[in-house]
C-alpha cells in the first residue's frame, strides 16, 4: 500500500509536466485516478473475491492507458494485445478461485493461509488450485510464456510505463504470491513450477534486453526479468527477499522510466542512439538519476538493489540444487551488462555507432507545449530527485522492514558462510558485466556493437523475442482461425444455413403445390366439388 501510494503520487506530479499540452490531459488523469483507486483497493482486499474484482479493474485501467494515444495504430494494437494476454491468465485465476470456493466455502485470505487448510484440502487439490491461481500471476506479471505483451505496452505514455508497467500493476502478481505464500508453500510441486517459470522469465527477458534499441523496451524487458527474480526468491522460500526486492525495485525502476521520459520528451525519440546523438547526456539531472537507478538495478553497493538481490541469491543458495543459484548469478551478470550498455550509449555518443532506427520516433504529443517552461521542468525533476533519494536510502531499511513483516515466513535462515561468499561473487559478476559493457560501448572509438550482434543467429533469436510472438501467431492462425474458427464457419454455413435454407425450400415447394389448389379459378373449384360429391355418392350408395 505504501509503495503504490508513494509511486502514484510522484508519477502524477511528474505527469503535470510530461503531459502538459496534450489534448487528452483530463482523460489521462481520469484513467490514472481509476488505476490508483483500483490498485490501492486491491492491496487492501481481505478476500480473494474482492482482490479479483480490483485485479480486473487494474487490467481495464492498463488497457485504457496503453491505448491512450488511440490514433496510433501500434498503441491501439498494444492495448488489445495486453488485454487479451492478461485475460488468458485471469481465466486460470478465476478457475482457481472457484475450485478453492467449492472445496473450502471461503475465499478469505487469512483463512486460506491458516495451517488448517492442509487438513481440509488434499495435496492434489492444493497443487491444482495453486497452479491455476499462478496463471493469473503469469499474466499480470508478464512471466513466461505470457511475457510478450509488456514490451509492446510501452506504446503508452512514459509515466504510465513507470507507474503501471514497472512499479505497481505488473508487481501485483508478485504481491499476490506474497499474500498467498503460506498457502502456496503447502505444495512443493507447485513451488518448483513457480521457481522454474521465474527462472525462465528472468533469463529470457535479460537476453532480449541485450539487443533492444528502444530505451523503454530495455526497461520493460528488465522489469520482466526482475519480476522473475522476485518469483524465484519467493519460490525458493525467501518470503522477505521477494517482498523486499519488490519494494526496492518499485523505486529504482520507476526512477529509470521517468528518466527515460525526460530523454524522450527532450529528444523526440525512443532510440538509444538517437538520444545519444541529440545530446541526451546534457540533461544532467536525468542523467545522474538514471546512473543511480542503473547502479541499483545492477546491484551495486550501497544502493537498495544490492541488498534485496543479495537476499534472493542467499535464498537460492539454500536450495539443494545449485542450478537455481547459477541461473541467478547469470542473471546478475546480464542485468549489469544490458543496463550499462544503455548508460554508455547515451553517455558516450560515438560517430561509429549504428544509425538510429526510423520507427522509434516518439508520439507527437511529446513535443506539445513549451519544453523550457520552468514549471514543467520542476514538475518532472522533483519526482526524479525523490526517487533517487529513495533508491539510495531504502536499502538501509532492510532490518526495520524485516521486523515489520510479521509471521515466521518473514525471514529465510541462510548459512552465514553462503551469504559472505555470495557477496563477492555477486559484486564480481556485476562488475564483470559493467566492464564488458564499457569495452563494447563506453571506451573511446568503440563501434558500440555488442558481442551478441556479432553472432547473427543469436542476435536474430534475441531480437525476435525467442520467436514467441511468431509462435503465437502460428498458433492463432492454425488452431484458432483455421481450426476452431474454421469449424464454426463450416457449421454455420453447412448446418445452420443449409438447414434453414432446406426448410425454406420445403416450405416454398409445399406452397407451390397449394398454389394450384388456391389459384382463384372458379371452374377448377366447381370441378373439385363435383368430383368430391360424386365420389361420396359412389361410396355411400354403391
Short mmCIF file of C-alpha atoms in Angstrom, two decimals:
data_model
loop_
_atom_site.label_atom_id
_atom_site.label_comp_id
_atom_site.label_asym_id
_atom_site.label_seq_id
_atom_site.Cartn_x
_atom_site.Cartn_y
_atom_site.Cartn_z
CA UNK A 1 0.00 0.00 0.00
CA UNK A 2 2.84 2.38 0.85
CA UNK A 3 4.66 1.59 -2.39
CA UNK A 4 1.55 2.12 -4.52
CA UNK A 5 0.54 5.36 -2.83
CA UNK A 6 4.06 6.83 -2.96
CA UNK A 7 4.79 5.96 -6.58
CA UNK A 8 1.30 7.09 -7.68
CA UNK A 9 1.84 10.49 -6.08
CA UNK A 10 5.26 11.02 -7.64
CA UNK A 11 4.20 9.84 -11.10
CA UNK A 12 1.11 12.02 -11.12
CA UNK A 13 3.20 15.05 -10.17
CA UNK A 14 5.66 14.14 -12.94
CA UNK A 15 2.75 13.85 -15.38
CA UNK A 16 1.86 17.51 -14.83
CA UNK A 17 4.96 18.40 -16.80
CA UNK A 18 5.14 15.45 -19.16
CA UNK A 19 1.52 15.55 -20.33
CA UNK A 20 1.09 19.34 -20.34
CA UNK A 21 -0.40 20.47 -23.62
CA UNK A 22 -1.72 17.03 -24.54
CA UNK A 23 -5.32 17.23 -25.83
CA UNK A 24 -6.25 14.22 -23.69
CA UNK A 25 -4.89 15.69 -20.45
CA UNK A 26 -8.16 15.38 -18.49
CA UNK A 27 -8.85 11.89 -19.85
CA UNK A 28 -5.31 10.85 -18.85
CA UNK A 29 -5.82 11.87 -15.22
CA UNK A 30 -9.25 10.21 -15.15
CA UNK A 31 -7.68 6.91 -16.22
CA UNK A 32 -4.75 7.33 -13.82
CA UNK A 33 -7.13 8.03 -10.94
CA UNK A 34 -9.14 4.93 -11.84
CA UNK A 35 -5.96 2.89 -11.71
CA UNK A 36 -4.80 4.42 -8.41
CA UNK A 37 -8.16 3.65 -6.78
CA UNK A 38 -8.27 0.09 -8.12
CA UNK A 39 -4.67 -0.65 -7.17
CA UNK A 40 -4.89 0.68 -3.62
CA UNK A 41 -8.20 -1.15 -3.12
CA UNK A 42 -6.60 -4.37 -4.36
CA UNK A 43 -3.84 -4.12 -1.77
CA UNK A 44 -6.47 -3.67 0.98
CA UNK A 45 -8.74 -6.53 -0.15
CA UNK A 46 -9.23 -9.07 2.67
CA UNK A 47 -10.61 -11.82 0.40
CA UNK A 48 -9.62 -13.25 -2.94
CA UNK A 49 -13.03 -12.36 -4.37
CA UNK A 50 -12.58 -8.64 -3.68
CA UNK A 51 -8.97 -8.85 -4.81
CA UNK A 52 -10.09 -10.42 -8.10
CA UNK A 53 -12.61 -7.63 -8.74
CA UNK A 54 -9.98 -4.92 -8.34
CA UNK A 55 -7.47 -7.13 -10.16
CA UNK A 56 -9.71 -6.89 -13.24
CA UNK A 57 -10.24 -3.14 -12.80
CA UNK A 58 -6.48 -2.68 -12.76
CA UNK A 59 -6.34 -4.60 -16.04
CA UNK A 60 -9.02 -2.34 -17.50
CA UNK A 61 -7.08 0.77 -16.49
CA UNK A 62 -3.96 -0.73 -18.07
CA UNK A 63 -5.82 -1.30 -21.35
CA UNK A 64 -7.13 2.27 -21.37
CA UNK A 65 -3.73 3.80 -20.64
CA UNK A 66 -1.69 1.66 -23.05
CA UNK A 67 -4.00 2.73 -25.85
CA UNK A 68 -4.24 6.30 -24.59
CA UNK A 69 -2.99 7.65 -27.93
CA UNK A 70 -5.60 5.58 -29.74
CA UNK A 71 -4.99 7.38 -33.05
CA UNK A 72 -1.69 5.45 -33.23
CA UNK A 73 -2.26 2.01 -34.70
CA UNK A 74 0.56 0.42 -32.67
CA UNK A 75 -0.79 1.83 -29.39
CA UNK A 76 -4.27 0.54 -30.12
CA UNK A 77 -2.96 -2.91 -31.03
CA UNK A 78 -0.68 -3.00 -27.96
CA UNK A 79 -3.64 -2.23 -25.68
CA UNK A 80 -5.68 -5.06 -27.18
CA UNK A 81 -2.75 -7.47 -27.01
CA UNK A 82 -2.14 -6.69 -23.34
CA UNK A 83 -5.83 -7.03 -22.53
CA UNK A 84 -6.21 -10.40 -24.26
CA UNK A 85 -3.00 -11.96 -22.93
CA UNK A 86 -3.63 -10.91 -19.34
CA UNK A 87 -7.22 -12.20 -19.61
CA UNK A 88 -5.83 -15.63 -20.51
CA UNK A 89 -4.06 -15.74 -17.19
CA UNK A 90 -7.08 -14.32 -15.37
CA UNK A 91 -9.30 -17.14 -16.65
CA UNK A 92 -6.99 -19.61 -14.92
CA UNK A 93 -7.02 -17.39 -11.82
CA UNK A 94 -10.84 -17.43 -11.77
CA UNK A 95 -10.93 -21.21 -12.13
CA UNK A 96 -8.54 -21.49 -9.19
CA UNK A 97 -10.76 -19.25 -7.06
CA UNK A 98 -13.85 -21.31 -7.94
CA UNK A 99 -12.01 -24.53 -7.07
CA UNK A 100 -10.99 -23.15 -3.67
CA UNK A 101 -14.50 -21.80 -3.07
CA UNK A 102 -16.19 -25.12 -3.83
CA UNK A 103 -13.81 -27.01 -1.54
CA UNK A 104 -13.43 -24.58 1.36
CA UNK A 105 -16.53 -22.42 1.01
CA UNK A 106 -14.45 -19.34 1.85
CA UNK A 107 -12.09 -17.04 -0.04
CA UNK A 108 -10.79 -15.10 2.96
CA UNK A 109 -7.03 -14.79 2.59
CA UNK A 110 -6.26 -15.29 6.28
CA UNK A 111 -8.42 -18.43 6.34
CA UNK A 112 -6.74 -19.72 3.19
CA UNK A 113 -3.29 -19.19 4.73
CA UNK A 114 -4.25 -20.86 8.01
CA UNK A 115 -2.49 -24.16 8.87
CA UNK A 116 -5.89 -25.92 8.93
CA UNK A 117 -6.11 -25.60 5.15
CA UNK A 118 -3.69 -28.51 4.71
CA UNK A 119 -6.12 -30.78 6.58
CA UNK A 120 -9.18 -29.59 4.68
CA UNK A 121 -7.76 -29.95 1.16
CA UNK A 122 -5.97 -32.87 -0.43
CA UNK A 123 -2.42 -32.29 -1.69
CA UNK A 124 -3.59 -32.70 -5.29
CA UNK A 125 -6.26 -30.01 -4.91
CA UNK A 126 -3.81 -27.64 -3.25
CA UNK A 127 -1.35 -28.11 -6.12
CA UNK A 128 -4.02 -27.70 -8.80
CA UNK A 129 -5.56 -24.59 -7.26
CA UNK A 130 -2.09 -23.10 -6.69
CA UNK A 131 -1.13 -23.62 -10.32
CA UNK A 132 -4.41 -22.13 -11.55
CA UNK A 133 -4.06 -19.05 -9.35
CA UNK A 134 -0.47 -18.74 -10.51
CA UNK A 135 -1.84 -18.46 -14.05
CA UNK A 136 -3.15 -15.04 -13.09
CA UNK A 137 0.27 -14.15 -11.72
CA UNK A 138 1.89 -15.19 -15.01
CA UNK A 139 -0.47 -12.95 -16.99
CA UNK A 140 -0.32 -9.91 -14.76
CA UNK A 141 3.42 -10.01 -14.11
CA UNK A 142 4.25 -10.89 -17.76
CA UNK A 143 6.03 -14.14 -16.96
CA UNK A 144 6.83 -16.98 -19.34
CA UNK A 145 5.04 -17.78 -21.59
CA UNK A 146 2.78 -14.67 -21.45
CA UNK A 147 5.61 -12.13 -21.41
CA UNK A 148 5.48 -10.51 -24.85
CA UNK A 149 2.68 -8.05 -24.10
CA UNK A 150 4.71 -5.90 -21.70
CA UNK A 151 7.34 -4.57 -24.18
CA UNK A 152 4.54 -3.63 -26.58
CA UNK A 153 2.75 -1.84 -23.72
CA UNK A 154 5.49 0.79 -23.90
CA UNK A 155 3.39 2.49 -26.61
CA UNK A 156 1.53 4.25 -23.80
CA UNK A 157 2.75 7.50 -22.18
CA UNK A 158 6.02 7.09 -20.28
CA UNK A 159 4.51 7.94 -16.84
CA UNK A 160 2.08 5.06 -17.44
CA UNK A 161 5.02 2.77 -18.11
CA UNK A 162 6.69 3.98 -14.92
CA UNK A 163 3.65 3.50 -12.71
CA UNK A 164 1.72 0.56 -14.14
CA UNK A 165 4.23 -1.45 -16.11
CA UNK A 166 7.23 -1.30 -13.83
CA UNK A 167 6.44 -0.38 -10.23
CA UNK A 168 2.89 -1.36 -9.32
CA UNK A 169 0.49 -3.17 -11.66
CA UNK A 170 2.89 -5.78 -13.02
CA UNK A 171 4.18 -6.28 -9.48
CA UNK A 172 0.62 -7.17 -8.41
CA UNK A 173 1.32 -10.77 -9.41
CA UNK A 174 4.32 -10.93 -7.08
CA UNK A 175 2.22 -9.20 -4.42
CA UNK A 176 -0.44 -11.91 -4.76
CA UNK A 177 2.26 -14.58 -4.47
CA UNK A 178 3.42 -12.98 -1.23
CA UNK A 179 -0.18 -12.70 0.09
CA UNK A 180 -0.75 -16.42 -0.51
CA UNK A 181 2.78 -17.51 0.39
CA UNK A 182 1.76 -19.92 3.22
CA UNK A 183 -0.92 -21.49 1.00
CA UNK A 184 1.43 -21.95 -1.95
CA UNK A 185 4.06 -23.33 0.41
CA UNK A 186 1.80 -26.31 1.15
CA UNK A 187 2.61 -27.66 -2.33
CA UNK A 188 6.31 -28.30 -3.01
CA UNK A 189 5.45 -29.35 -6.58
CA UNK A 190 3.73 -26.05 -7.29
CA UNK A 191 6.63 -24.11 -5.78
CA UNK A 192 9.04 -25.99 -8.06
CA UNK A 193 6.93 -24.95 -11.07
CA UNK A 194 6.93 -21.34 -9.86
CA UNK A 195 10.71 -21.41 -9.47
CA UNK A 196 11.13 -22.77 -12.99
CA UNK A 197 8.81 -20.17 -14.54
CA UNK A 198 10.54 -17.33 -12.68
CA UNK A 199 13.97 -18.52 -13.80
CA UNK A 200 12.95 -18.83 -17.46
CA UNK A 201 11.34 -15.40 -17.41
CA UNK A 202 14.36 -13.81 -15.77
CA UNK A 203 16.86 -15.21 -18.26
CA UNK A 204 14.78 -14.86 -21.44
CA UNK A 205 13.89 -11.23 -20.77
CA UNK A 206 17.51 -10.40 -19.92
CA UNK A 207 18.69 -11.73 -23.28
CA UNK A 208 16.02 -9.67 -25.07
CA UNK A 209 17.17 -6.51 -23.29
CA UNK A 210 20.74 -7.05 -24.51
CA UNK A 211 19.86 -6.20 -28.13
CA UNK A 212 16.95 -3.76 -27.90
CA UNK A 213 17.47 -0.18 -29.10
CA UNK A 214 14.26 1.25 -27.61
CA UNK A 215 15.03 2.76 -24.21
CA UNK A 216 11.59 1.96 -22.80
CA UNK A 217 11.64 -1.59 -24.11
CA UNK A 218 15.02 -2.21 -22.49
CA UNK A 219 13.50 -1.25 -19.15
CA UNK A 220 10.37 -3.29 -19.94
CA UNK A 221 12.46 -6.41 -20.51
CA UNK A 222 14.35 -5.58 -17.36
CA UNK A 223 11.07 -5.39 -15.45
CA UNK A 224 10.06 -8.87 -16.66
CA UNK A 225 13.49 -10.16 -15.65
CA UNK A 226 13.35 -8.61 -12.18
CA UNK A 227 9.80 -9.85 -11.59
CA UNK A 228 11.07 -13.31 -12.46
CA UNK A 229 13.84 -12.85 -9.92
CA UNK A 230 11.27 -11.91 -7.26
CA UNK A 231 9.27 -15.05 -8.04
CA UNK A 232 12.47 -17.07 -7.81
CA UNK A 233 13.14 -15.64 -4.35
CA UNK A 234 9.61 -16.36 -3.13
CA UNK A 235 9.52 -19.84 -4.67
CA UNK A 236 12.86 -20.63 -3.06
CA UNK A 237 11.32 -19.89 0.33
CA UNK A 238 12.67 -16.37 0.78
CA UNK A 239 9.48 -14.52 1.72
CA UNK A 240 11.17 -11.33 2.84
CA UNK A 241 13.70 -11.49 0.00
CA UNK A 242 10.94 -11.41 -2.63
CA UNK A 243 8.90 -8.71 -0.92
CA UNK A 244 11.93 -6.54 -0.23
CA UNK A 245 13.08 -6.73 -3.85
CA UNK A 246 9.55 -5.82 -4.94
CA UNK A 247 9.79 -2.72 -2.76
CA UNK A 248 13.26 -1.62 -3.84
CA UNK A 249 12.57 -2.41 -7.49
CA UNK A 250 9.50 -0.17 -7.48
CA UNK A 251 11.68 2.78 -6.52
CA UNK A 252 14.60 2.45 -8.90
CA UNK A 253 12.59 1.12 -11.86
CA UNK A 254 10.10 4.00 -11.63
CA UNK A 255 13.13 6.30 -11.48
CA UNK A 256 14.60 4.75 -14.64
CA UNK A 257 11.35 5.03 -16.58
CA UNK A 258 10.79 8.63 -15.56
CA UNK A 259 14.36 9.47 -16.55
CA UNK A 260 13.69 7.79 -19.90
CA UNK A 261 10.62 10.02 -20.22
CA UNK A 262 12.78 13.11 -19.83
CA UNK A 263 15.09 11.94 -22.63
CA UNK A 264 12.18 11.01 -24.90
CA UNK A 265 10.42 14.29 -24.14
CA UNK A 266 13.53 16.31 -24.99
CA UNK A 267 14.91 14.31 -27.94
CA UNK A 268 11.66 13.17 -29.55
CA UNK A 269 12.80 9.57 -29.97
CA UNK A 270 12.90 6.29 -28.06
CA UNK A 271 16.02 5.10 -29.88
CA UNK A 272 19.13 4.96 -27.70
CA UNK A 273 21.49 6.10 -30.44
CA UNK A 274 19.18 8.96 -31.47
CA UNK A 275 19.03 10.14 -27.85
CA UNK A 276 22.83 9.98 -27.65
CA UNK A 277 23.29 11.98 -30.87
CA UNK A 278 20.71 14.55 -29.73
CA UNK A 279 22.84 15.30 -26.66
CA UNK A 280 20.89 13.39 -24.05
CA UNK A 281 23.82 13.44 -21.66
CA UNK A 282 23.45 17.22 -21.33
CA UNK A 283 20.28 16.65 -19.27
CA UNK A 284 22.31 16.47 -16.08
CA UNK A 285 19.55 15.78 -13.54
CA UNK A 286 18.05 12.98 -15.60
CA UNK A 287 21.49 11.56 -16.44
CA UNK A 288 22.68 11.46 -12.83
CA UNK A 289 19.40 9.97 -11.61
CA UNK A 290 19.48 7.36 -14.38
CA UNK A 291 23.01 6.31 -13.40
CA UNK A 292 21.85 5.94 -9.78
CA UNK A 293 18.89 3.82 -10.90
CA UNK A 294 21.07 1.73 -13.21
CA UNK A 295 23.56 1.06 -10.43
CA UNK A 296 20.73 -0.03 -8.13
CA UNK A 297 19.23 -2.26 -10.83
CA UNK A 298 22.63 -3.86 -11.38
CA UNK A 299 23.06 -4.49 -7.66
CA UNK A 300 26.00 -2.22 -6.89
CA UNK A 301 26.50 -1.39 -3.21
CA UNK A 302 25.38 0.52 -1.22
CA UNK A 303 22.19 1.11 -3.23
CA UNK A 304 18.89 -0.57 -2.46
CA UNK A 305 19.02 -3.14 -5.26
CA UNK A 306 22.23 -4.58 -3.85
CA UNK A 307 20.62 -5.54 -0.53
CA UNK A 308 17.46 -7.07 -1.98
CA UNK A 309 19.27 -9.03 -4.70
CA UNK A 310 21.69 -10.38 -2.14
CA UNK A 311 18.78 -11.76 -0.09
CA UNK A 312 17.32 -13.52 -3.13
CA UNK A 313 20.68 -15.06 -4.03
CA UNK A 314 21.02 -16.23 -0.43
CA UNK A 315 17.60 -17.90 -0.63
CA UNK A 316 18.62 -19.60 -3.88
CA UNK A 317 21.88 -20.73 -2.33
CA UNK A 318 19.91 -22.51 0.39
CA UNK A 319 18.23 -24.74 -2.22
CA UNK A 320 19.58 -28.30 -2.57
CA UNK A 321 20.35 -27.84 -6.27
CA UNK A 322 22.98 -25.33 -7.39
CA UNK A 323 21.21 -24.81 -10.75
CA UNK A 324 18.98 -22.07 -9.40
CA UNK A 325 21.87 -20.15 -7.85
CA UNK A 326 23.84 -20.44 -11.11
CA UNK A 327 20.85 -19.06 -13.04
CA UNK A 328 20.56 -16.21 -10.55
CA UNK A 329 24.25 -15.40 -10.92
CA UNK A 330 23.94 -15.41 -14.71
CA UNK A 331 21.00 -13.03 -14.36
CA UNK A 332 23.13 -10.70 -12.22
CA UNK A 333 25.81 -10.56 -14.93
CA UNK A 334 23.33 -10.00 -17.78
CA UNK A 335 21.50 -7.29 -15.84
CA UNK A 336 24.67 -5.29 -15.29
CA UNK A 337 25.63 -5.73 -18.96
CA UNK A 338 22.40 -4.55 -20.60
CA UNK A 339 21.83 -1.79 -18.06
CA UNK A 340 25.22 -0.15 -18.51
CA UNK A 341 25.07 -0.81 -22.25
CA UNK A 342 22.21 1.69 -22.27
CA UNK A 343 24.06 4.11 -19.97
CA UNK A 344 27.26 4.08 -22.02
CA UNK A 345 25.44 4.52 -25.33
CA UNK A 346 23.78 7.71 -24.06
CA UNK A 347 26.75 8.93 -22.06
CA UNK A 348 29.36 8.43 -24.79
CA UNK A 349 27.83 9.08 -28.24
CA UNK A 350 30.03 7.64 -30.96
CA UNK A 351 30.31 8.54 -34.63
CA UNK A 352 30.84 4.83 -35.33
CA UNK A 353 27.52 3.84 -33.72
CA UNK A 354 24.73 2.34 -35.85
CA UNK A 355 22.28 4.77 -37.41
CA UNK A 356 19.14 5.44 -35.35
CA UNK A 357 16.07 3.41 -36.25
CA UNK A 358 13.45 5.36 -38.18
CA UNK A 359 10.46 3.76 -36.43
CA UNK A 360 11.45 4.83 -32.93
CA UNK A 361 10.09 8.37 -33.08
CA UNK A 362 8.17 9.46 -30.03
CA UNK A 363 4.48 10.35 -30.37
CA UNK A 364 3.67 13.88 -31.44
CA UNK A 365 2.10 14.53 -28.08
CA UNK A 366 5.57 14.51 -26.51
CA UNK A 367 6.52 17.58 -28.44
CA UNK A 368 3.49 19.64 -27.44
CA UNK A 369 3.91 22.65 -25.24
CA UNK A 370 6.98 24.62 -24.23
CA UNK A 371 9.97 22.47 -23.25
CA UNK A 372 11.62 25.41 -21.49
CA UNK A 373 8.70 26.15 -19.16
CA UNK A 374 10.34 26.11 -15.68
CA UNK A 375 7.15 24.81 -14.06
CA UNK A 376 7.17 21.78 -16.32
CA UNK A 377 10.85 21.18 -15.60
CA UNK A 378 10.27 21.35 -11.84
CA UNK A 379 7.27 19.02 -12.05
CA UNK A 380 9.40 16.47 -13.86
CA UNK A 381 12.61 16.96 -11.86
CA UNK A 382 11.27 16.80 -8.30
CA UNK A 383 9.96 13.19 -8.57
CA UNK A 384 13.31 12.15 -10.03
CA UNK A 385 15.19 13.56 -7.05
CA UNK A 386 12.74 11.98 -4.60
CA UNK A 387 13.01 8.55 -6.24
CA UNK A 388 16.80 8.83 -6.40
CA UNK A 389 16.86 9.51 -2.65
CA UNK A 390 14.59 6.50 -2.04
CA UNK A 391 16.89 4.35 -4.18
CA UNK A 392 19.94 5.40 -2.20
CA UNK A 393 18.41 5.10 1.27
CA UNK A 394 15.87 2.27 1.07
CA UNK A 395 18.47 -0.48 1.37
CA UNK A 396 19.33 0.78 4.83
CA UNK A 397 15.76 0.00 5.94
CA UNK A 398 16.21 -3.74 5.48
CA UNK A 399 16.23 -4.62 9.17
CA UNK A 400 13.21 -2.47 10.17
CA UNK A 401 11.22 -3.83 7.23
CA UNK A 402 12.10 -7.40 8.17
CA UNK A 403 10.83 -6.73 11.68
CA UNK A 404 7.72 -5.01 10.32
CA UNK A 405 6.57 -8.01 8.24
CA UNK A 406 5.02 -10.47 10.71
CA UNK A 407 4.96 -14.24 10.69
CA UNK A 408 7.57 -16.98 10.75
CA UNK A 409 7.84 -16.82 6.96
CA UNK A 410 9.34 -13.31 7.05
CA UNK A 411 12.96 -14.43 7.12
CA UNK A 412 14.65 -17.39 5.48
CA UNK A 413 17.53 -18.85 7.51
CA UNK A 414 20.62 -18.96 5.31
CA UNK A 415 24.08 -20.03 6.50
CA UNK A 416 26.33 -17.01 7.04
CA UNK A 417 29.13 -18.55 5.01
CA UNK A 418 27.00 -18.73 1.91
CA UNK A 419 25.96 -15.13 2.30
CA UNK A 420 29.55 -13.94 2.67
CA UNK A 421 30.72 -15.83 -0.41
CA UNK A 422 27.74 -14.68 -2.42
CA UNK A 423 28.57 -11.09 -1.64
CA UNK A 424 31.88 -11.31 -3.50
CA UNK A 425 30.51 -13.42 -6.34
CA UNK A 426 27.52 -11.14 -6.94
CA UNK A 427 29.53 -7.92 -6.88
CA UNK A 428 32.26 -9.50 -9.01
CA UNK A 429 29.78 -10.61 -11.69
CA UNK A 430 28.13 -7.19 -11.63
CA UNK A 431 31.49 -5.50 -12.19
CA UNK A 432 32.30 -8.01 -14.95
CA UNK A 433 29.09 -7.14 -16.75
CA UNK A 434 29.81 -3.45 -16.34
CA UNK A 435 33.35 -3.90 -17.67
CA UNK A 436 32.13 -5.81 -20.74
CA UNK A 437 29.57 -3.08 -21.44
CA UNK A 438 32.34 -0.47 -21.12
CA UNK A 439 34.63 -2.28 -23.53
CA UNK A 440 31.91 -2.60 -26.17
CA UNK A 441 30.00 0.69 -25.73
CA UNK A 442 31.92 3.08 -23.49
CA UNK A 443 35.58 3.15 -24.38
CA UNK A 444 36.83 5.74 -26.89
CA UNK A 445 36.39 4.90 -30.60
CA UNK A 446 34.28 1.85 -29.81
CA UNK A 447 31.90 0.72 -32.56
CA UNK A 448 29.14 0.31 -29.96
CA UNK A 449 28.23 -3.13 -31.26
CA UNK A 450 27.74 -5.84 -28.65
CA UNK A 451 29.05 -9.37 -28.84
CA UNK A 452 25.53 -10.65 -29.48
CA UNK A 453 25.20 -8.54 -32.65
CA UNK A 454 28.36 -10.19 -33.95
CA UNK A 455 26.61 -13.59 -33.89
CA UNK A 456 23.73 -13.18 -36.38
CA UNK A 457 21.70 -16.28 -35.39
CA UNK A 458 21.88 -15.34 -31.71
CA UNK A 459 21.03 -11.72 -32.44
CA UNK A 460 18.03 -12.80 -34.53
CA UNK A 461 16.84 -15.09 -31.73
CA UNK A 462 17.08 -12.39 -29.06
CA UNK A 463 15.73 -9.54 -31.18
CA UNK A 464 12.74 -11.67 -32.24
CA UNK A 465 11.94 -12.41 -28.57
CA UNK A 466 12.87 -16.08 -28.98
CA UNK A 467 10.19 -16.19 -31.71
CA UNK A 468 7.45 -16.29 -29.09
CA UNK A 469 5.28 -13.82 -30.99
CA UNK A 470 5.68 -15.81 -34.20
CA UNK A 471 4.76 -18.98 -32.34
CA UNK A 472 1.61 -17.34 -31.01
CA UNK A 473 0.76 -16.07 -34.48
CA UNK A 474 1.11 -19.55 -35.95
CA UNK A 475 -0.89 -20.98 -33.06
CA UNK A 476 -3.68 -18.48 -33.66
CA UNK A 477 -3.68 -18.96 -37.42
CA UNK A 478 -3.63 -22.76 -37.40
CA UNK A 479 -5.51 -23.67 -34.23
CA UNK A 480 -7.90 -20.80 -33.62
CA UNK A 481 -8.57 -19.36 -37.06
CA UNK A 482 -8.22 -22.42 -39.31
CA UNK A 483 -9.21 -24.95 -36.67
CA UNK A 484 -11.83 -23.69 -34.24
CA UNK A 485 -12.96 -20.69 -36.27
CA UNK A 486 -12.92 -22.78 -39.47
CA UNK A 487 -15.11 -25.43 -37.83
CA UNK A 488 -17.51 -22.77 -36.58
CA UNK A 489 -17.66 -21.28 -40.09
CA UNK A 490 -18.36 -24.72 -41.63
CA UNK A 491 -21.04 -25.39 -39.01
CA UNK A 492 -22.63 -22.00 -39.66
CA UNK A 493 -22.69 -22.45 -43.43
CA UNK A 494 -23.37 -26.19 -43.76
CA UNK A 495 -25.51 -26.98 -40.74
CA UNK A 496 -27.27 -23.81 -39.69
CA UNK A 497 -27.55 -22.00 -43.04
CA UNK A 498 -28.23 -25.15 -45.09
CA UNK A 499 -30.78 -26.37 -42.55
CA UNK A 500 -32.67 -23.11 -42.65
CA UNK A 501 -32.36 -22.94 -46.44
CA UNK A 502 -33.66 -26.51 -46.76
CA UNK A 503 -36.63 -25.73 -44.55
CA UNK A 504 -37.33 -22.65 -46.64
CA UNK A 505 -37.13 -24.65 -49.88
CA UNK A 506 -39.52 -27.28 -48.49
CA UNK A 507 -41.97 -24.58 -47.50
CA UNK A 508 -41.67 -22.99 -50.92
CA UNK A 509 -42.40 -26.30 -52.68
CA UNK A 510 -45.38 -27.01 -50.42
CA UNK A 511 -46.64 -23.52 -51.18
CA UNK A 512 -46.28 -24.23 -54.90
CA UNK A 513 -48.50 -27.28 -54.56
CA UNK A 514 -51.12 -25.36 -52.60
CA UNK A 515 -50.90 -22.53 -55.08
CA UNK A 516 -52.55 -24.69 -57.74
CA UNK A 517 -55.40 -25.59 -55.42
CA UNK A 518 -55.90 -21.99 -54.37
CA UNK A 519 -55.37 -20.33 -57.72
CA UNK A 520 -58.79 -18.49 -57.73
CA UNK A 521 -60.18 -20.40 -60.79
CA UNK A 522 -63.99 -20.93 -60.27
CA UNK A 523 -64.22 -23.67 -62.87
CA UNK A 524 -61.49 -25.66 -61.14
CA UNK A 525 -63.17 -25.33 -57.76
CA UNK A 526 -66.58 -26.38 -59.19
CA UNK A 527 -64.94 -29.38 -60.79
CA UNK A 528 -63.32 -30.35 -57.49
CA UNK A 529 -66.66 -30.02 -55.69
CA UNK A 530 -68.45 -32.09 -58.35
CA UNK A 531 -65.84 -34.84 -58.28
CA UNK A 532 -65.85 -34.89 -54.46
CA UNK A 533 -69.67 -35.19 -54.32
CA UNK A 534 -69.63 -37.94 -56.97
CA UNK A 535 -67.05 -39.92 -55.05
CA UNK A 536 -69.03 -39.54 -51.79
CA UNK A 537 -72.24 -40.64 -53.54
CA UNK A 538 -70.49 -43.57 -55.08
CA UNK A 539 -69.14 -44.59 -51.65
CA UNK A 540 -72.43 -44.32 -49.74
CA UNK A 541 -74.94 -45.61 -52.36
CA UNK A 542 -72.91 -48.20 -54.20
#
